[in-house]
Amino acid sequence: MLRGTRILTCRGTERVDRLSIGDHVVTTRGEKPINVPHSDLYLSPMHAVLIDDVLIEVKDLVRGCGKPV
């Protein structure tokens, strides 16, 4: 994830680069701890990601920064 991206936590939004394993983030399924990923996540251009309650295809993002073209 891009450095400086803000993630919703129980303490409000925080920069992703300041979060650590075990910190809790807010998800659609409630509050969850951050875990170590088993492997990298690769997305095809047609995959969609949820940004500000909108599904946006990866191909429509500018350099992965989360801003639609």
Short mmCIF file of C-alpha atoms in Angstrom, two decimals:
data_model
loop_
_atom_site.label_atom_id
_atom_site.label_comp_id
_atom_site.label_asym_id
_atom_site.label_seq_id
_atom_site.Cartn_x
_atom_site.Cartn_y
_atom_site.Cartn_z
CA MET A 1 0.00 0.00 0.00
CA LEU A 2 1.21 3.49 -0.80
CA ARG A 3 3.05 5.23 2.04
CA GLY A 4 0.79 7.85 3.64
CA THR A 5 -2.44 6.07 2.70
CA ARG A 6 -4.89 6.50 5.58
CA ILE A 7 -6.63 3.48 7.12
CA LEU A 8 -9.61 3.58 9.49
CA THR A 9 -8.73 2.30 12.97
CA CYS A 10 -10.57 2.33 16.29
CA ARG A 11 -8.63 5.57 17.03
CA GLY A 12 -9.69 7.26 13.76
CA THR A 13 -7.76 7.31 10.47
CA GLU A 14 -4.04 6.64 10.63
CA ARG A 15 -1.25 6.48 8.07
CA VAL A 16 -0.66 2.91 6.92
CA ASP A 17 3.11 3.28 7.41
CA ARG A 18 2.53 3.98 11.12
CA LEU A 19 0.51 0.79 11.75
CA SER A 20 2.04 -2.41 13.08
CA ILE A 21 1.18 -6.10 13.27
CA GLY A 22 -1.50 -6.50 15.93
CA ASP A 23 -2.99 -2.99 15.56
CA HIS A 24 -6.75 -3.09 14.96
CA VAL A 25 -8.33 -1.71 11.77
CA VAL A 26 -12.01 -1.28 10.93
CA THR A 27 -13.31 -3.60 8.19
CA THR A 28 -16.75 -4.36 6.78
CA ARG A 29 -16.80 -7.29 9.25
CA GLY A 30 -15.88 -5.22 12.27
CA GLU A 31 -12.62 -4.45 13.99
CA LYS A 32 -9.80 -6.87 13.07
CA PRO A 33 -6.10 -7.10 14.00
CA ILE A 34 -3.46 -6.61 11.31
CA ASN A 35 -1.88 -9.96 10.39
CA VAL A 36 1.25 -10.90 8.48
CA PRO A 37 0.28 -11.69 4.86
CA HIS A 38 1.12 -15.16 3.60
CA SER A 39 2.14 -13.81 0.19
CA ASP A 40 1.95 -10.73 -2.01
CA LEU A 41 -1.41 -9.82 -3.48
CA TYR A 42 -1.50 -9.37 -7.25
CA LEU A 43 -4.50 -7.80 -8.94
CA SER A 44 -5.41 -7.96 -12.61
CA PRO A 45 -6.52 -4.76 -14.39
CA MET A 46 -10.15 -5.91 -14.15
CA HIS A 47 -10.11 -6.46 -10.36
CA ALA A 48 -12.04 -3.81 -8.42
CA VAL A 49 -11.05 -2.23 -5.14
CA LEU A 50 -13.38 -0.41 -2.75
CA ILE A 51 -12.38 3.24 -2.31
CA ASP A 52 -14.69 5.69 -0.54
CA ASP A 53 -17.64 3.28 -0.92
CA VAL A 54 -17.06 3.02 -4.71
CA LEU A 55 -15.74 -0.05 -6.55
CA ILE A 56 -13.00 1.04 -8.96
CA GLU A 57 -11.23 -1.28 -11.41
CA VAL A 58 -7.47 -1.38 -10.88
CA LYS A 59 -6.89 -0.32 -14.51
CA ASP A 60 -8.65 2.99 -13.74
CA LEU A 61 -6.29 3.92 -10.89
CA VAL A 62 -3.35 6.25 -11.46
CA ARG A 63 -0.12 4.50 -10.41
CA GLY A 64 -2.04 2.66 -7.70
CA CYS A 65 -2.53 5.82 -5.64
CA GLY A 66 -6.29 5.35 -5.26
CA LYS A 67 -7.37 8.26 -7.42
CA PRO A 68 -9.63 7.44 -10.39
CA VAL A 69 -8.47 8.57 -13.81
#
